[in-house]
Short mmCIF file of C-alpha atoms in Angstrom, two decimals:
data_model
loop_
_atom_site.label_atom_id
_atom_site.label_comp_id
_atom_site.label_asym_id
_atom_site.label_seq_id
_atom_site.Cartn_x
_atom_site.Cartn_y
_atom_site.Cartn_z
CA ASP O 1462 15.92 13.41 -0.27
CA THR O 1463 12.60 14.03 1.69
CA GLY O 1464 10.57 11.05 0.13
CA VAL O 1465 7.33 10.80 -1.88
CA SER O 1466 5.21 13.79 -1.69
CA GLN O 1467 1.71 13.84 -2.78
CA ASP O 1468 0.14 17.20 -3.29
CA PRO O 1469 -2.57 18.48 -2.15
CA ARG O 1470 -3.18 16.72 0.94
CA HIS O 1471 -6.61 17.33 1.09
CA LYS O 1472 -9.12 17.89 -1.89
CA ILE O 1473 -13.01 18.79 -1.51
CA THR O 1474 -14.93 19.07 -4.85
CA LYS O 1475 -18.26 19.28 -6.16
CA ARG O 1476 -19.71 16.45 -8.09
CA GLY O 1477 -18.77 16.46 -11.80
CA GLN O 1478 -15.82 18.77 -11.60
CA ASN O 1479 -12.56 17.57 -12.69
CA VAL O 1480 -9.73 17.05 -10.24
CA THR O 1481 -5.75 16.63 -10.73
CA PHE O 1482 -3.11 14.88 -8.12
CA ARG O 1483 0.52 15.04 -8.01
CA CYS O 1484 2.71 13.00 -6.99
CA ASP O 1485 6.51 13.61 -6.93
CA PRO O 1486 8.42 10.19 -6.12
CA ILE O 1487 12.34 9.77 -4.68
CA SER O 1488 14.56 11.24 -7.57
CA GLU O 1489 15.88 7.99 -8.28
CA HIS O 1490 12.97 5.70 -8.36
CA ASN O 1491 12.07 4.68 -11.99
CA ARG O 1492 8.87 2.67 -10.81
CA LEU O 1493 5.90 4.66 -9.80
CA TYR O 1494 2.53 3.46 -8.45
CA TRP O 1495 -1.20 4.84 -7.75
CA TYR O 1496 -3.06 3.10 -5.24
CA ARG O 1497 -6.61 4.08 -4.16
CA GLN O 1498 -7.81 3.59 -0.43
CA THR O 1499 -11.51 3.59 0.30
CA LEU O 1500 -12.73 3.90 4.11
CA GLY O 1501 -11.98 0.63 5.64
CA GLN O 1502 -10.29 -1.21 3.15
CA GLY O 1503 -7.27 -1.48 2.23
CA PRO O 1504 -5.21 0.33 -0.90
CA GLU O 1505 -6.11 -0.83 -4.34
CA PHE O 1506 -3.82 -0.70 -7.43
CA LEU O 1507 -4.64 1.86 -9.86
CA THR O 1508 -1.87 2.13 -12.18
CA TYR O 1509 2.23 1.50 -12.58
CA PHE O 1510 4.65 3.54 -14.64
CA GLN O 1511 8.27 2.57 -15.53
CA ASN O 1512 10.05 5.91 -16.54
CA GLU O 1513 7.49 7.22 -18.49
CA ALA O 1514 5.56 4.54 -19.76
CA GLN O 1515 2.67 3.24 -18.26
CA LEU O 1516 3.00 -0.41 -18.67
CA GLU O 1517 -0.31 -2.06 -16.25
CA LYS O 1518 -3.51 -0.11 -15.67
CA SER O 1519 -6.08 -1.75 -12.97
CA ARG O 1520 -9.84 -2.07 -14.24
CA LEU O 1521 -10.67 0.33 -11.43
CA LEU O 1522 -9.14 3.27 -13.81
CA SER O 1523 -12.16 3.94 -15.58
CA ASP O 1524 -12.34 6.27 -18.94
CA ARG O 1525 -12.74 9.30 -16.36
CA PHE O 1526 -9.50 8.50 -14.77
CA SER O 1527 -6.17 9.21 -16.57
CA ALA O 1528 -2.34 9.39 -15.14
CA GLU O 1529 0.67 10.74 -16.75
CA ARG O 1530 4.44 10.65 -15.96
CA PRO O 1531 5.80 12.88 -18.47
CA LYS O 1532 9.69 12.78 -18.31
CA GLY O 1533 9.64 9.92 -16.06
CA SER O 1534 9.50 12.43 -12.97
CA PHE O 1535 6.40 13.56 -11.16
CA SER O 1536 3.30 11.93 -12.09
CA THR O 1537 -0.47 13.41 -12.20
CA LEU O 1538 -3.48 11.46 -11.52
CA GLU O 1539 -6.82 13.64 -13.02
CA ILE O 1540 -10.09 12.42 -12.16
CA GLN O 1541 -13.02 14.08 -15.03
CA ARG O 1542 -16.46 14.35 -14.01
CA THR O 1543 -15.85 13.40 -10.18
CA GLU O 1544 -18.61 11.15 -8.83
CA GLN O 1545 -19.18 10.72 -4.95
CA GLY O 1546 -18.07 6.88 -5.45
CA ASP O 1547 -14.40 8.77 -6.20
CA SER O 1548 -14.37 10.02 -2.47
CA ALA O 1549 -11.16 8.17 -1.20
CA MET O 1550 -7.45 8.46 -0.36
CA TYR O 1551 -5.26 8.34 -3.59
CA LEU O 1552 -1.62 7.08 -2.64
CA CYS O 1553 1.19 6.95 -4.46
CA ALA O 1554 4.62 4.96 -4.20
CA SER O 1555 7.70 4.84 -5.91
CA SER O 1556 10.77 2.14 -5.68
CA SER O 1557 13.83 1.21 -7.55
CA ASN O 1558 13.28 -2.17 -8.16
CA ARG O 1559 10.85 -4.89 -7.98
CA GLY O 1560 12.22 -6.13 -4.54
CA ARG O 1561 11.00 -4.87 -0.98
CA GLY O 1562 11.78 -0.76 -1.42
CA TYR O 1563 8.57 0.76 -2.09
CA THR O 1564 7.96 4.34 -0.67
CA PHE O 1565 4.90 5.53 -0.30
CA GLY O 1566 3.37 9.08 0.30
CA SER O 1567 0.80 10.55 2.41
CA GLY O 1568 -1.87 10.45 0.17
CA THR O 1569 -4.34 12.68 -1.12
CA ARG O 1570 -7.70 12.53 0.47
CA LEU O 1571 -10.68 13.29 -1.89
CA THR O 1572 -14.09 14.24 -1.10
CA VAL O 1573 -16.76 14.42 -3.55
CA VAL O 1574 -20.22 16.26 -2.34
CA ALA P 1300 -4.46 -13.96 -8.72
CA GLN P 1301 -3.12 -13.04 -5.61
CA LYS P 1302 -5.42 -12.87 -2.24
CA ILE P 1303 -4.53 -11.54 1.51
CA THR P 1304 -6.83 -12.60 4.38
CA GLN P 1305 -6.63 -10.71 7.39
CA THR P 1306 -9.32 -11.83 9.81
CA GLN P 1307 -8.73 -9.79 12.70
CA PRO P 1308 -10.96 -6.45 12.46
CA GLY P 1309 -9.29 -4.66 15.66
CA MET P 1310 -6.84 -5.98 18.69
CA PHE P 1311 -5.86 -4.55 22.15
CA VAL P 1312 -2.92 -5.17 23.92
CA GLN P 1313 -1.35 -3.72 26.73
CA GLU P 1314 1.71 -1.48 26.34
CA LYS P 1315 4.91 -3.53 26.52
CA GLU P 1316 3.26 -7.00 25.74
CA ALA P 1317 3.74 -8.77 22.42
CA VAL P 1318 1.04 -9.34 20.01
CA THR P 1319 0.77 -11.29 16.75
CA LEU P 1320 -1.50 -9.66 13.80
CA ASP P 1321 -2.58 -12.55 11.56
CA CYS P 1322 -1.95 -12.71 7.74
CA THR P 1323 -2.66 -15.73 5.30
CA TYR P 1324 -2.20 -15.74 1.46
CA ASP P 1325 -3.11 -17.21 -1.60
CA THR P 1326 -1.28 -17.17 -4.99
CA SER P 1327 -0.47 -20.19 -6.93
CA ASP P 1328 2.84 -18.28 -8.09
CA GLN P 1329 6.23 -19.75 -6.42
CA SER P 1330 8.20 -16.47 -6.46
CA TYR P 1331 6.49 -13.93 -4.23
CA GLY P 1332 7.22 -11.45 -1.63
CA LEU P 1333 5.19 -10.58 1.69
CA PHE P 1334 4.74 -7.15 3.09
CA TRP P 1335 3.63 -5.51 6.39
CA TYR P 1336 2.71 -1.69 6.43
CA LYS P 1337 1.79 0.54 9.25
CA GLN P 1338 -0.90 2.70 8.48
CA PRO P 1339 -1.20 5.54 11.66
CA SER P 1340 -4.22 8.22 11.25
CA SER P 1341 -2.31 10.67 9.52
CA GLY P 1342 -2.66 8.55 6.29
CA GLU P 1343 0.95 7.29 5.31
CA MET P 1344 1.89 3.59 4.64
CA ILE P 1345 5.16 2.80 6.82
CA PHE P 1346 7.14 -0.16 5.71
CA LEU P 1347 7.83 -2.66 8.42
CA ILE P 1348 9.10 -5.69 7.20
CA TYR P 1349 9.59 -7.80 4.41
CA GLN P 1350 9.67 -11.79 3.85
CA GLY P 1351 10.68 -12.84 -0.02
CA SER P 1352 9.19 -16.38 -0.65
CA TYR P 1353 12.57 -18.38 -1.08
CA ASP P 1354 13.80 -16.66 2.34
CA GLU P 1355 15.01 -19.66 4.72
CA GLN P 1356 14.85 -17.28 7.58
CA ASN P 1357 11.89 -15.44 9.00
CA ALA P 1358 12.56 -11.77 8.82
CA THR P 1359 12.99 -9.43 11.72
CA GLU P 1360 13.51 -5.53 11.90
CA GLY P 1361 13.62 -4.22 15.30
CA ARG P 1362 10.45 -5.22 17.17
CA TYR P 1363 8.74 -6.63 14.47
CA SER P 1364 9.49 -10.14 13.18
CA LEU P 1365 7.67 -12.22 10.64
CA ASN P 1366 6.21 -15.75 11.30
CA PHE P 1367 6.19 -17.25 7.79
CA GLN P 1368 4.94 -20.16 7.39
CA LYS P 1369 5.03 -21.21 3.84
CA ALA P 1370 3.02 -24.54 3.72
CA ARG P 1371 -0.13 -22.93 5.78
CA LYS P 1372 0.48 -19.95 3.27
CA SER P 1373 0.32 -17.52 6.62
CA ALA P 1374 2.78 -14.66 7.41
CA ASN P 1375 1.86 -13.02 10.63
CA LEU P 1376 3.66 -10.05 12.22
CA VAL P 1377 4.61 -10.38 15.68
CA ILE P 1378 5.35 -7.10 17.41
CA SER P 1379 7.79 -7.30 20.77
CA ALA P 1380 7.00 -4.75 23.63
CA SER P 1381 4.20 -3.00 22.40
CA GLN P 1382 4.60 0.75 22.52
CA LEU P 1383 1.86 3.43 22.65
CA GLY P 1384 2.91 4.57 19.02
CA ASP P 1385 2.26 1.21 17.51
CA SER P 1386 -1.50 2.23 17.88
CA ALA P 1387 -2.60 2.29 13.87
CA MET P 1388 -4.35 0.11 11.09
CA TYR P 1389 -1.86 -2.77 9.96
CA PHE P 1390 -1.95 -4.07 6.61
CA CYS P 1391 -0.17 -7.18 5.14
CA ALA P 1392 0.31 -7.03 1.41
CA SER P 1393 1.88 -9.53 -1.37
CA HIS P 1394 3.75 -8.95 -4.62
CA LEU P 1395 4.92 -11.27 -7.53
CA THR P 1396 8.80 -10.80 -7.76
CA GLN P 1397 9.05 -12.49 -11.26
CA GLY P 1398 6.43 -11.78 -13.94
CA GLY P 1399 2.94 -11.03 -14.23
CA SER P 1400 1.75 -8.09 -12.47
CA GLU P 1401 3.73 -5.23 -10.54
CA LYS P 1402 1.22 -4.53 -8.04
CA LEU P 1403 0.96 -5.08 -4.39
CA VAL P 1404 -2.32 -6.55 -3.34
CA PHE P 1405 -3.58 -5.87 -0.02
CA GLY P 1406 -5.83 -7.23 2.72
CA LYS P 1407 -8.18 -5.37 4.70
CA GLY P 1408 -5.78 -4.14 7.52
CA MET P 1409 -6.52 -4.46 11.29
CA LYS P 1410 -6.68 -1.64 13.98
CA LEU P 1411 -4.21 -2.31 16.61
CA THR P 1412 -4.48 -0.26 19.98
CA VAL P 1413 -2.14 -0.05 22.54
CA ASN P 1414 -3.23 0.80 26.10
CA PRO P 1415 -1.07 2.49 28.62
#
């Protein structure tokens, strides 16, 4: 297992366009998380899946954001009508329990121009 | 609600010296966990060390140790024998281990620079 994979690593998009990011967690991990990290800040929680069920959403996840995890495997995070304020690093993490074992991916860096 | 405070924006240390990175936390919950992550310029969050609120001994992982002072709500990271590769951003984080939200709450981080 090569860990948590995120694709793409970098994305530059024009304001108003839609973008979609993908996260492939560690295969035996049933928990999957999305975080957003802006420059100079720590990551902020966006949403959490247990298997295919989205169990928790932050108020940061506006109605322009949607996340899915079909079949409880990979997950996608879509941002519609991107704004410059969406520019950030989007990090995915997975774990098998609520303990210490979170593994993060390398992130997708989004730049909205 | 949980809150993590890291007040040191940046620190410099000489190679082979020890360094302490400060972290204080605020939670009303009894069952929680505390983490330290390293984030190099490449972006990935690398797990360093974990301390559970009920763990009686301070956690250690190789050159990393966590100075856990529950009454003071502090969870400082000690890196012994700093290496040039330790230069990175360091984040303290917490989560609840029972009930409530599943999220990790992070501090703002601090930048460590190891000089040769």
